[in-house]
């Protein structure tokens, strides 16, 4: 009897297949948001979600005519839980698209599952070079940056300034390592030397011994990658140790983006490089900032922009395939040809699906990451190892 029921169920399921195919273009669009909502990157995850939802709201709650439904997972920026988390979204919740994450290690697990399952993935922050390197795929996109990019841009700037000896300090994981690697590549090409490379495990914030080490080795300047809550603590500790008076601090722009309220006067004068800045003279940025502030009673930051642009990429691709996520090649063709009208300024995607974009030099003045000029124009990640 039981076997018979199962057989009947199977038949019924088979009969449903054509209906499912229609549902792919007409039913609700299930968006899986896998982001950190707790821990040192919690505010980054929230800003990405806000930006993404602002774009969806501007489209009347629909993308390519499909009403958007969200399924959320707090990934805690924990790579050890990432594969389970992403599999839940893909296998249990059957999402149409994955959006995530902030942490490079978590994003790598997502990219692996996306590559194996063919699920569409748009990375709205994590810079892991490999996502648009060896892991590159027709169904994998990034609306943010590669870790190499802001590091490289800052290396060019610091070498051009005539700075000779630099110490680096960061978290020991892909984002820190690859930011420093990108920095070193450009800085050494420009004649500089990295005299000391310091690190501590993510997300630790016991900086004291490392700051003592920096003070003792007296470099001309320091280059750093930190972000979120950890970056707030680092900037405060750097100033408390008096180092901001003697050894100028430079970084990829995550150090100060979204953090200035919390860092206060300790951040004053810090130079960073990033694909976004305050006071950009970009029409899209002006309307975006007004809409964001009105909706959330908050100022946007780079993470909000990347969330908004992840939704824009989804919109461009899905409009081209009339909402059918299974048409991956056509989706890719549309996105690859697009000029994305971002608050950061118009950008395109490389063949490996990483933004080709300008990096700005910014200086902290009061509560602003003030635009100081172009650090690196139309900077393209080398996409080492991508075969597509
Ligand atoms: C990363 O882990 O790739 C990462 C995290 C936070 C940032 C930037 C990069 O602000």
XYZ file of C-alpha atoms and ligand atoms in Angstrom:
398
model
C 0.000 0.000 0.000
C 2.811 2.348 1.022
C 4.777 1.556 -2.151
C 1.681 2.219 -4.208
C 1.158 5.633 -2.591
C 4.766 6.568 -3.267
C 4.347 5.551 -6.890
C 1.210 7.649 -7.220
C 3.038 10.584 -5.592
C 5.858 10.169 -8.079
C 3.429 10.201 -10.984
C 1.752 13.300 -9.608
C 5.134 14.995 -9.203
C 6.089 14.141 -12.776
C 2.823 15.636 -13.962
C 3.757 18.841 -12.156
C 7.005 19.375 -14.059
C 5.571 21.652 -16.772
C 3.828 23.732 -14.091
C 7.172 24.134 -12.317
C 8.766 25.410 -15.538
C 6.080 28.093 -15.779
C 6.518 28.942 -12.115
C 10.179 29.741 -12.855
C 9.146 32.846 -14.749
C 5.802 33.780 -13.196
C 5.874 32.815 -9.527
C 7.515 34.689 -6.710
C 11.231 35.275 -7.074
C 12.909 33.712 -4.039
C 15.987 35.664 -3.017
C 18.271 34.034 -0.443
C 20.082 36.662 1.609
C 23.054 35.046 3.319
C 24.689 37.842 5.292
C 26.171 38.541 8.729
C 23.546 39.970 11.086
C 25.647 39.401 14.197
C 29.351 39.882 14.981
C 31.945 42.369 13.766
C 30.342 42.647 10.274
C 26.683 42.923 11.406
C 26.256 46.541 10.291
C 27.703 45.650 6.884
C 25.118 42.905 6.366
C 22.295 45.251 7.331
C 23.488 47.973 4.953
C 23.673 45.468 2.071
C 20.139 44.274 2.764
C 18.893 47.878 2.956
C 20.513 48.770 -0.360
C 19.167 45.658 -2.068
C 15.641 46.273 -0.792
C 15.729 49.938 -1.805
C 16.206 48.916 -5.441
C 13.435 46.305 -5.205
C 11.103 48.913 -3.677
C 11.919 51.306 -6.532
C 10.739 48.571 -8.928
C 7.432 48.292 -7.073
C 8.494 45.204 -5.115
C 9.081 43.190 -8.301
C 12.029 42.217 -10.441
C 11.284 41.330 -14.073
C 7.602 41.210 -13.159
C 8.119 38.670 -10.381
C 7.220 39.604 -6.834
C 10.284 39.285 -4.601
C 10.266 37.074 -1.515
C 13.245 37.050 0.845
C 14.678 34.145 2.822
C 17.335 35.287 5.298
C 20.217 33.484 6.993
C 22.643 34.994 9.513
C 25.981 33.523 8.419
C 27.784 35.044 11.456
C 30.860 35.577 9.205
C 31.702 31.988 10.101
C 33.188 29.963 7.233
C 32.826 26.711 9.197
C 29.016 27.047 9.074
C 28.846 28.436 5.545
C 28.415 25.256 3.496
C 25.500 24.090 5.687
C 23.918 27.535 5.563
C 24.095 27.881 1.809
C 22.886 24.314 1.248
C 19.799 25.100 3.339
C 18.983 28.017 1.064
C 19.556 26.010 -2.123
C 18.122 22.612 -1.163
C 15.516 23.314 1.517
C 14.292 26.754 0.481
C 14.871 26.344 -3.251
C 15.953 29.943 -3.725
C 16.216 31.342 -7.262
C 19.243 33.454 -6.429
C 21.811 33.661 -3.650
C 22.980 37.060 -2.404
C 26.003 36.925 -0.117
C 28.198 37.417 1.652
C 30.479 39.888 3.431
C 33.275 37.554 4.622
C 35.616 36.112 1.982
C 35.697 32.646 3.558
C 31.896 32.459 3.654
C 31.654 33.678 0.050
C 34.070 30.965 -1.084
C 31.758 28.291 0.329
C 28.830 29.971 -1.429
C 30.729 30.106 -4.723
C 31.523 26.397 -4.476
C 27.862 25.484 -3.938
C 26.755 27.910 -6.675
C 29.235 26.415 -9.104
C 28.229 22.836 -8.312
C 24.460 23.460 -8.263
C 24.280 26.107 -11.004
C 22.361 28.448 -8.681
C 22.741 32.117 -9.532
C 25.052 33.917 -7.059
C 25.690 37.637 -6.710
C 28.358 38.567 -4.150
C 27.533 42.012 -2.676
C 30.785 42.471 -0.744
C 33.312 39.682 -0.071
C 36.457 40.339 -2.077
C 37.983 36.813 -2.190
C 40.080 37.018 -5.348
C 39.242 33.398 -6.211
C 35.488 34.113 -6.609
C 36.247 35.880 -9.885
C 39.496 33.936 -10.351
C 39.613 30.118 -10.368
C 35.956 29.908 -9.226
C 34.614 32.198 -11.965
C 31.482 30.925 -13.701
C 28.601 32.002 -15.946
C 26.264 32.066 -12.921
C 28.607 33.860 -10.449
C 28.758 37.691 -10.218
C 30.192 40.311 -7.906
C 28.810 43.826 -7.401
C 31.642 44.937 -5.104
C 35.407 44.508 -5.689
C 38.197 41.946 -5.481
C 40.460 42.174 -2.428
C 43.348 42.869 -4.792
C 41.707 46.060 -6.126
C 41.662 48.591 -3.230
C 45.044 47.308 -2.009
C 46.574 47.779 -5.453
C 45.069 51.271 -5.811
C 46.500 52.353 -2.451
C 49.911 50.875 -3.310
C 50.015 53.042 -6.436
C 49.092 56.172 -4.478
C 51.597 55.607 -1.674
C 54.470 54.844 -4.059
C 53.671 57.994 -6.068
C 53.736 60.007 -2.839
C 57.356 58.914 -2.425
C 56.723 56.799 0.680
C 59.526 54.230 0.938
C 59.075 51.910 3.936
C 55.713 50.533 4.983
C 54.503 48.118 7.652
C 51.238 46.265 7.012
C 48.752 45.018 9.580
C 45.574 43.035 9.006
C 43.444 40.022 9.898
C 44.963 36.702 8.839
C 42.434 35.454 6.291
C 41.779 35.848 2.576
C 40.596 39.478 2.713
C 43.569 40.668 4.767
C 46.161 38.576 2.945
C 44.904 39.513 -0.516
C 44.542 43.232 0.284
C 48.155 43.287 1.455
C 49.240 41.283 -1.596
C 47.561 43.736 -3.971
C 49.070 46.647 -2.051
C 52.547 45.121 -2.145
C 52.360 44.401 -5.868
C 51.757 48.064 -6.750
C 53.866 49.579 -3.968
C 56.965 47.527 -4.797
C 56.481 48.146 -8.521
C 56.561 51.858 -7.631
C 59.831 51.520 -5.703
C 58.591 51.012 -2.122
C 59.451 48.257 0.347
C 57.221 46.421 2.813
C 59.427 46.161 5.902
C 57.039 44.320 8.195
C 53.863 42.242 7.702
C 51.794 41.891 10.872
C 48.536 40.025 11.363
C 46.161 38.534 13.908
C 43.369 35.984 13.528
C 39.898 37.171 12.398
C 37.957 38.685 14.195
C 40.381 39.351 17.083
C 40.985 42.912 18.235
C 43.893 42.576 20.665
C 46.126 44.983 18.742
C 48.401 46.162 21.560
C 51.492 43.974 20.992
C 51.348 44.596 17.255
C 51.122 48.362 17.752
C 54.194 48.216 19.999
C 55.974 46.344 17.218
C 55.018 49.050 14.685
C 56.238 51.823 16.976
C 59.576 50.051 17.429
C 60.185 49.444 13.722
C 59.442 53.084 12.746
C 58.159 52.652 9.171
C 57.329 55.761 7.085
C 53.667 54.671 7.044
C 51.265 51.809 7.779
C 48.899 50.116 5.313
C 45.972 48.199 6.747
C 42.836 46.209 5.996
C 40.234 46.075 8.745
C 36.475 46.528 8.495
C 33.336 46.801 10.598
C 33.583 46.746 14.394
C 37.229 45.621 14.283
C 38.175 48.669 12.205
C 36.590 51.001 14.756
C 38.661 49.443 17.542
C 41.849 49.504 15.447
C 41.615 53.210 14.591
C 40.887 54.051 18.230
C 43.777 51.931 19.529
C 46.165 53.380 16.905
C 45.343 56.879 18.130
C 45.436 55.901 21.816
C 48.986 54.594 21.268
C 49.872 58.030 19.845
C 50.839 56.505 16.500
C 48.486 58.752 14.498
C 50.832 61.632 15.380
C 54.011 59.923 14.156
C 53.259 57.213 11.550
C 50.526 58.004 8.998
C 47.863 55.324 8.661
C 46.568 54.323 5.212
C 44.119 51.613 4.267
C 41.626 50.158 1.910
C 38.534 52.298 2.446
C 36.666 49.711 4.530
C 38.710 50.977 7.464
C 36.610 54.122 7.694
C 33.488 53.500 5.557
C 30.340 53.401 7.665
C 32.561 53.787 10.748
C 33.185 57.503 11.152
C 30.412 58.120 13.655
C 32.002 55.526 15.976
C 35.649 56.433 15.284
C 35.143 60.153 15.929
C 38.207 62.402 15.967
C 40.580 59.397 16.024
C 39.966 58.865 12.289
C 40.676 62.466 11.269
C 43.097 62.730 8.336
C 43.265 59.006 7.440
C 43.737 58.386 3.699
C 42.061 55.380 2.108
C 41.259 54.075 -1.375
C 37.844 52.706 -2.304
C 35.298 52.521 -5.141
C 33.022 54.910 -3.244
C 33.384 58.189 -1.362
C 31.284 60.872 0.260
C 30.663 64.027 -1.763
C 31.039 62.305 -5.145
C 29.789 64.419 -7.984
C 27.594 61.644 -9.422
C 23.903 62.338 -10.188
C 22.870 58.758 -9.353
C 24.613 59.073 -5.982
C 22.661 62.178 -5.096
C 19.279 60.555 -5.739
C 20.406 57.317 -4.067
C 21.534 59.101 -0.916
C 18.303 61.048 -0.654
C 16.157 57.940 -1.128
C 18.254 55.876 1.297
C 18.202 58.545 4.005
C 14.455 58.986 3.584
C 13.746 55.240 3.798
C 16.125 54.213 6.576
C 16.859 57.493 8.450
C 20.534 56.626 7.927
C 23.340 57.697 5.609
C 24.363 54.991 3.123
C 27.902 53.610 2.892
C 29.804 51.476 0.399
C 27.983 48.328 1.594
C 24.577 49.869 0.915
C 25.788 50.796 -2.586
C 27.002 47.253 -3.243
C 23.670 45.813 -2.070
C 21.788 48.211 -4.335
C 24.017 47.276 -7.276
C 23.637 43.537 -6.618
C 19.895 44.093 -7.080
C 20.556 46.165 -10.206
C 22.633 43.325 -11.709
C 19.825 40.894 -10.903
C 17.313 43.268 -12.488
C 19.328 43.721 -15.687
C 19.890 39.981 -16.113
C 16.348 38.909 -15.237
C 14.716 41.527 -17.458
C 16.708 40.124 -20.385
C 15.399 36.575 -19.735
C 11.885 37.697 -18.746
C 12.335 36.402 -15.231
C 13.562 32.916 -16.157
C 16.618 32.258 -13.944
C 17.393 29.035 -15.824
C 18.529 30.985 -18.910
C 22.031 31.544 -17.564
C 23.881 32.280 -20.796
C 21.367 34.945 -21.866
C 21.358 36.424 -18.376
C 25.170 36.637 -18.531
C 25.157 38.194 -21.991
C 22.905 41.039 -20.833
C 24.866 41.729 -17.656
C 28.241 41.557 -19.442
C 27.060 44.197 -21.935
C 25.537 46.487 -19.289
C 26.762 49.842 -18.072
C 25.603 49.728 -14.472
C 24.371 53.105 -13.246
C 25.770 52.894 -9.733
C 25.939 55.566 -7.030
C 29.736 54.980 -7.179
C 29.701 56.045 -10.857
C 28.960 53.920 -13.927
C 30.787 50.589 -13.984
C 30.914 47.477 -16.155
C 31.691 43.869 -15.311
C 34.834 42.115 -16.523
C 34.633 38.789 -18.366
C 35.131 37.154 -14.947
C 32.135 39.213 -13.633
C 34.066 41.532 -11.297
C 33.478 45.315 -11.438
C 35.816 47.354 -13.632
C 35.726 50.616 -11.734
C 37.478 53.749 -10.577
C 39.121 53.762 -7.151
C 38.957 57.059 -5.314
C 41.453 58.517 -2.893
C 39.563 59.690 0.197
C 40.575 61.608 3.277
C 38.656 61.615 6.537
C 37.463 65.140 7.247
C 35.017 65.307 10.143
C 32.304 62.708 9.472
C 33.129 62.335 5.775
C 35.337 60.152 3.612
C 35.997 63.161 1.438
C 36.748 62.636 -2.246
C 40.334 63.750 -2.944
C 40.761 62.520 -6.517
C 41.169 59.322 -8.549
C 43.567 56.775 -7.056
C 43.290 54.331 -9.967
C 41.114 54.773 -13.053
C 39.057 51.873 -14.454
C 40.969 49.355 -12.369
C 40.434 45.769 -13.587
C 41.153 42.772 -11.389
C 43.639 40.506 -13.193
C 41.274 37.511 -12.644
C 44.222 35.170 -12.276
C 43.128 31.555 -12.766
C 39.730 32.345 -14.325
C 39.024 30.201 -17.370
C 35.758 31.328 -18.923
C 35.989 40.172 3.083
O 36.059 39.290 3.953
O 36.166 39.911 1.874
C 35.681 41.576 3.447
C 35.010 41.859 4.633
C 34.689 43.166 4.941
C 35.030 44.193 4.088
C 35.696 43.925 2.903
C 36.037 42.612 2.587
O 34.698 45.445 4.380
